[in-house]
Coordinates of C-alpha atoms in Angstrom, one line a residue:
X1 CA -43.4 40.3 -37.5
X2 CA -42.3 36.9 -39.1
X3 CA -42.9 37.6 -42.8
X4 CA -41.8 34.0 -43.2
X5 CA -44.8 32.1 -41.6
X6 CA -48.8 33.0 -42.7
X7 CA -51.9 31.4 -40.7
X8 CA -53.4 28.9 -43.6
X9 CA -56.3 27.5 -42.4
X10 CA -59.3 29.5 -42.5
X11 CA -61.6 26.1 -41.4
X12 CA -58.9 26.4 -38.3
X13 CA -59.5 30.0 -37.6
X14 CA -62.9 29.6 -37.5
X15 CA -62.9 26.7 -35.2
X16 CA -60.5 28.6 -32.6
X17 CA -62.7 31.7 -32.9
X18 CA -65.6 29.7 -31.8
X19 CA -63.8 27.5 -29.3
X20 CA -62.4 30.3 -27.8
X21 CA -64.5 33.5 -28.1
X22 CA -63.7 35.9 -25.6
X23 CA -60.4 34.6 -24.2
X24 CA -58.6 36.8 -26.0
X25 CA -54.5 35.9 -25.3
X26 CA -55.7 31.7 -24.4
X27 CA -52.4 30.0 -25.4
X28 CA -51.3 26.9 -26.9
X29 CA -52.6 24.5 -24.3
X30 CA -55.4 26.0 -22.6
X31 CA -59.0 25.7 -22.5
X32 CA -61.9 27.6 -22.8
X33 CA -63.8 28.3 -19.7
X34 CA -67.0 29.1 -22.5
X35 CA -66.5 25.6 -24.5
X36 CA -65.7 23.6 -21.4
X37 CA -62.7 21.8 -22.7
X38 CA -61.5 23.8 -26.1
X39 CA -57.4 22.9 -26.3
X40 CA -56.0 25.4 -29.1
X41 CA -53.1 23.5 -30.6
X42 CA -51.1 25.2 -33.1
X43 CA -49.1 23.4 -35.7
X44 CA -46.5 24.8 -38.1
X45 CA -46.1 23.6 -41.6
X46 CA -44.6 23.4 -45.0
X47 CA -47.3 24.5 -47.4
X48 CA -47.4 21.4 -49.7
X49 CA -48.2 19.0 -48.9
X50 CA -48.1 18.9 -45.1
X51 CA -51.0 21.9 -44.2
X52 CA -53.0 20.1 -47.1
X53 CA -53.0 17.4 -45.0
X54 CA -53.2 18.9 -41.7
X55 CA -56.4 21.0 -42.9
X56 CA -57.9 17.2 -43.9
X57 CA -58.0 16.8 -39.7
X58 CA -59.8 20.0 -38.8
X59 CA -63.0 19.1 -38.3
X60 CA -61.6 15.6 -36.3
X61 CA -60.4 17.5 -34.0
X62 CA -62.8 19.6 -33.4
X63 CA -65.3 17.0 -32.5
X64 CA -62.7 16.4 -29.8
X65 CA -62.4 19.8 -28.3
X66 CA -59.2 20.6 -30.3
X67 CA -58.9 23.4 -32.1
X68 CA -56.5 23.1 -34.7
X69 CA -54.5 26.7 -36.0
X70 CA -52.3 26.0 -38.9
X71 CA -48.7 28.3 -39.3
X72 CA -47.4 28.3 -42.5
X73 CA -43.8 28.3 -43.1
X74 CA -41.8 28.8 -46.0
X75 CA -38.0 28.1 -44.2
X76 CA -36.5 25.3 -42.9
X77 CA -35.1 26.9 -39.3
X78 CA -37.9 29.2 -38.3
X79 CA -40.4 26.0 -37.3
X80 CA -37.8 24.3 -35.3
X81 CA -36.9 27.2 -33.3
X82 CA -40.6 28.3 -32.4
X83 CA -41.0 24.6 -31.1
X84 CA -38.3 25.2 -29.4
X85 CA -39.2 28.6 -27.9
X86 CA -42.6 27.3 -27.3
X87 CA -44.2 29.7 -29.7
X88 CA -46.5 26.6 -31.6
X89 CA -46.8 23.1 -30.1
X90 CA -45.7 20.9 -33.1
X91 CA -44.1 21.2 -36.6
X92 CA -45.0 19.0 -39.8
X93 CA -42.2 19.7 -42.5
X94 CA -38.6 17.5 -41.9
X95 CA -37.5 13.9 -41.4
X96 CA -35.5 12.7 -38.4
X97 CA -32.5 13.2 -40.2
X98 CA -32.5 16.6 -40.6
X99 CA -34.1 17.2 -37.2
X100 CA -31.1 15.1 -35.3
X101 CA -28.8 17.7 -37.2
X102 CA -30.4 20.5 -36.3
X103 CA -30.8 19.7 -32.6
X104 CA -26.6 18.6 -32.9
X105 CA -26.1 22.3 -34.4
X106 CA -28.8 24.5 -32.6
X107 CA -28.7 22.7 -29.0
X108 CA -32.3 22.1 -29.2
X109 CA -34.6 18.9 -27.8
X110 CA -37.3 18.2 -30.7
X111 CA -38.1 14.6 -31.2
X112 CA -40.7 12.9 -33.5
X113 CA -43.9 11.8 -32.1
X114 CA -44.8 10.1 -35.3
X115 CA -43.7 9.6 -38.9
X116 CA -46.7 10.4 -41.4
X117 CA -45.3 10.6 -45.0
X118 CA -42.4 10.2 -47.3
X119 CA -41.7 12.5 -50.4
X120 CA -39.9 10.9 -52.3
X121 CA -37.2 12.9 -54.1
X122 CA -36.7 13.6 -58.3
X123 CA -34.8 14.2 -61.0
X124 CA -36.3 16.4 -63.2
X125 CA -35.1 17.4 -66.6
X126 CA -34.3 20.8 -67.4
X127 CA -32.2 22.1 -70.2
X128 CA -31.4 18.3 -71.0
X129 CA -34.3 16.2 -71.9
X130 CA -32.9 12.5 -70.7
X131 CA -30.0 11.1 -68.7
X132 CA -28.6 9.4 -71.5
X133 CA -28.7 13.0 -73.0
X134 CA -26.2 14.6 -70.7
X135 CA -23.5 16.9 -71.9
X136 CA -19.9 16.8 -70.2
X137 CA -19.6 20.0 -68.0
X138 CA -23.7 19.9 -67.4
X139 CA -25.0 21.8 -64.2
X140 CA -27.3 19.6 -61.9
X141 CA -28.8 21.6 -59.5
X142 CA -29.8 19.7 -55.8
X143 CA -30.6 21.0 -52.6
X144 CA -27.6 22.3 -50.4
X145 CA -28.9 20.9 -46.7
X146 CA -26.9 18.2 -45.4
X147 CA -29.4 15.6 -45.5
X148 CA -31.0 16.2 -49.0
X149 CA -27.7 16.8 -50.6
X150 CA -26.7 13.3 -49.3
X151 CA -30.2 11.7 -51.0
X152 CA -30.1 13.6 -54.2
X153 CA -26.1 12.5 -54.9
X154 CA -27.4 8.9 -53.4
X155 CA -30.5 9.1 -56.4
X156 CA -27.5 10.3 -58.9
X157 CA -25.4 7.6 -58.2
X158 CA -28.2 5.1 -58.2
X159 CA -28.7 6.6 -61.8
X160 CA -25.0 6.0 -62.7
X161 CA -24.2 9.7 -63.0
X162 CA -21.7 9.7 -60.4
X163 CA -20.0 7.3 -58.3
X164 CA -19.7 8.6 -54.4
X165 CA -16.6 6.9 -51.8
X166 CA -17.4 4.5 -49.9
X167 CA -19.3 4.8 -47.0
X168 CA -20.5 8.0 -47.8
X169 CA -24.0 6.9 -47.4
X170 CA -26.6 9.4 -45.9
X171 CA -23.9 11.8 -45.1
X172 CA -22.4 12.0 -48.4
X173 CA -21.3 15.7 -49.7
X174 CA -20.0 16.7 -52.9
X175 CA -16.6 16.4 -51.3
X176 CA -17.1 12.4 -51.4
X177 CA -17.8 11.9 -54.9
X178 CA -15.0 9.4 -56.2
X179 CA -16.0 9.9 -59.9
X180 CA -17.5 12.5 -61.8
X181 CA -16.9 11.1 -65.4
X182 CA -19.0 13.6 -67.2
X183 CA -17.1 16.7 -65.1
X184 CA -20.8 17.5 -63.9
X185 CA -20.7 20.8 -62.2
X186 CA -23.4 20.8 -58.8
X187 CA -25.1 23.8 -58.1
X188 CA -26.1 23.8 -54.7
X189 CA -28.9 25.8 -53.7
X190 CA -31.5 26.1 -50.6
X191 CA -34.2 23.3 -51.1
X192 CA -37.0 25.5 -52.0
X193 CA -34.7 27.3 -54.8
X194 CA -33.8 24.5 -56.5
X195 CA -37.3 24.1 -58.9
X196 CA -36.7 27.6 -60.2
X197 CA -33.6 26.6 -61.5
X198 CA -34.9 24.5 -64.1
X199 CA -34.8 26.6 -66.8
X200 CA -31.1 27.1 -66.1
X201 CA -30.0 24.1 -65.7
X202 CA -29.2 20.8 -67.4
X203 CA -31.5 19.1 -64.4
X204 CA -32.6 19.3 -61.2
X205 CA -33.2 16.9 -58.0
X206 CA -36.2 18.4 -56.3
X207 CA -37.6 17.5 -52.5
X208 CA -41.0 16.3 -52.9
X209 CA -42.9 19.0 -51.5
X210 CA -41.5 21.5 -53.3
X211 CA -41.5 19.7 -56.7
X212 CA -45.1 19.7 -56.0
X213 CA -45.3 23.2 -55.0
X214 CA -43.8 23.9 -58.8
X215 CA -47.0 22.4 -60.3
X216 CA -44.2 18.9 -60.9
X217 CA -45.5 15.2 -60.3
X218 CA -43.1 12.2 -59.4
X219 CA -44.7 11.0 -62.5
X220 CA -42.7 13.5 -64.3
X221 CA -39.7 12.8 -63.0
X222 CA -36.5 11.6 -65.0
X223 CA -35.6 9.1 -61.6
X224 CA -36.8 8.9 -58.3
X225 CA -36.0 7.4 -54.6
X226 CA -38.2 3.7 -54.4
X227 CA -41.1 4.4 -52.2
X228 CA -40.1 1.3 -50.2
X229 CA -36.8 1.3 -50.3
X230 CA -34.1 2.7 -47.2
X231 CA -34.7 6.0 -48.3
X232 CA -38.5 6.3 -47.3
X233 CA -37.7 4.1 -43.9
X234 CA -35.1 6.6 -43.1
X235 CA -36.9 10.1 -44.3
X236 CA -40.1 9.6 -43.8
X237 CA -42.3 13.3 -42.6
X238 CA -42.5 13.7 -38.7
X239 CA -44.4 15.3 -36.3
X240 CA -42.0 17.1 -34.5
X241 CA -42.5 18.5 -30.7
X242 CA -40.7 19.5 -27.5
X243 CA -38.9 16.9 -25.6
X244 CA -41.2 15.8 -23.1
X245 CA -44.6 16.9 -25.3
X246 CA -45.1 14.0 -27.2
X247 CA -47.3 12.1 -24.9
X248 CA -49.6 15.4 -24.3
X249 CA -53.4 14.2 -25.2
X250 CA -53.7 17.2 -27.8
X251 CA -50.5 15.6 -29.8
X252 CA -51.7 12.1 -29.6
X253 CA -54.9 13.0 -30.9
X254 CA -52.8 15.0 -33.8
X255 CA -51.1 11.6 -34.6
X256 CA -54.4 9.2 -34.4
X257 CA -55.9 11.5 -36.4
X258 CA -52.9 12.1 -39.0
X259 CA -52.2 8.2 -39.3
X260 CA -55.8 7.0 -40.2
X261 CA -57.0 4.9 -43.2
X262 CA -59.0 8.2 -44.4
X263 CA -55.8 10.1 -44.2
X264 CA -54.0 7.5 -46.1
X265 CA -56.9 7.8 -49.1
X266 CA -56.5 11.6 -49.1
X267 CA -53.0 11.3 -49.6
X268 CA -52.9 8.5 -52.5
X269 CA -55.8 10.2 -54.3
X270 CA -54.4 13.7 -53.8
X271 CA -51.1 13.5 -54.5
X272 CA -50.2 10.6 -57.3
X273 CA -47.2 9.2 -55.3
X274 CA -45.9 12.3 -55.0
X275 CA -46.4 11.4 -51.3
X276 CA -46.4 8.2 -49.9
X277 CA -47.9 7.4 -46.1
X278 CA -45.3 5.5 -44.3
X279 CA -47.7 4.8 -41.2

């Protein structure tokens, strides 16, 4: 049993159990001898705010003989390597930048078959109410994956807190900041940790998603990444599949369906600009 993954969508389950009664064991892929042309494709996803917008598409698909099952994951790793084993057909939850580094470390094959949304990171204040407020020695907490460390020292500098070496760009570490003139100590901590921190530290950068996830709004954040600046270009939310899988009909209707005008709507109304469509 994989504690760390729950099936979300109950619109989803009810859709495969009537696209596919009685074919108990029909896997990703296959269709329903009963329905005529049911394809059960199963998609696993952060919880905020990519299943909130993959349960938007239910019904879509449907109408097109897709039944959509929704697999929540609360990890980083576990969605990528069920791609990989061919466990579920697609993943919603990274940008291209992680997922080049984890194929580079994992020997895997996932590519992006489309790029739906950026999340803009923030800086959020904890014990210390403003940036012009910040005590030498504070503790600024940011997420401790290669990628996301690099953007949240890139928002800090941006913010003059920190000055990183040159070239560090979107590979930068804590090991290529030049100067730290306030002695700022970085706690680095898993991504989904880092909101919980608040309370203990001076502030916090927080992944989109998971900001949200905390019941936090861009609009509450100290500093954030410019919604059309490099940043969303280069981390913008993908689609992830199998090498090979992203011209399967199933995924392409995924993508049409996940890059329309009524998706974009859902996500500006929903989320604030919390969550920006990049399509």
């Amino acid at each position: 049993m994989r504690t760390s993954r729950t099936l979300v969508s109950i619109a989803s389950v009810l859709v495969l159990a009537l696209g596919v009664l009685g074919m108990a064991g029909c896997g990703a892929g296959e269709t329903s001898d009963d329905s005529g042309e049911t394809t059960v494709l199963t998609v696993g996803a952060s919880p905020t705010p990519h299943v909130q917008i993959l349960e938007q598409v239910v019904d879509d698909l449907a109408e097109q003989g897709i039944a959509l099952e929704i697999i929540e994951y609360t990890d980083y790793v576990l969605p990528n390597t069920d791609v990989d084993a061919g466990e579920i057909d697609a993943n919603y939850f990274q940008h291209a930048p992680y997922l080049e580094d984890f194929n580079a470390e994992n020997g895997t094959d996932i590519v992006s078959a489309a790029k739906i949304h950026f999340e803009p990171l923030g800086l959020y204040a904890g014990k210390t109410a403003s940036i012009d407020a910040l005590p030498d020695g504070a503790k600024i907490a940011v997420p401790n994956d290669a990628t996301n460390e690099a953007r949240a020292l890139l928002l800090l500098e941006q913010e003059g807190i920190l000055t990183l070496a040159e070239g560090a760009g979107i590979k930068a570490t804590v090991n290529d900041i030049a100067d730290n003139p306030k002695d700022i100590e970085f706690v680095e901590l898993e991504a989904a940790a880092v909101p919980a921190t608040l309370a203990d530290v001076d502030m916090a950068v927080i992944n989109g998603n998971y900001a949200l996830s905390a019941g936090l709004s861009v609009a509450d954040a100290l500093a954030s990444e410019a919604a059309d600046g490099l940043a969303a270009d280069t981390y913008g939310n993908i689609i992830a599949v199998a090498a090979g899988s992203e011209d399967d009909p199933a995924i392409q209707a995924l993508v049409d369906a996940l890059t329309s005008e009524e998706i974009r709507s859902f996500i500006e109304q929903e989320f604030g600009g919390s969550v920006v469509a990049v399509f």
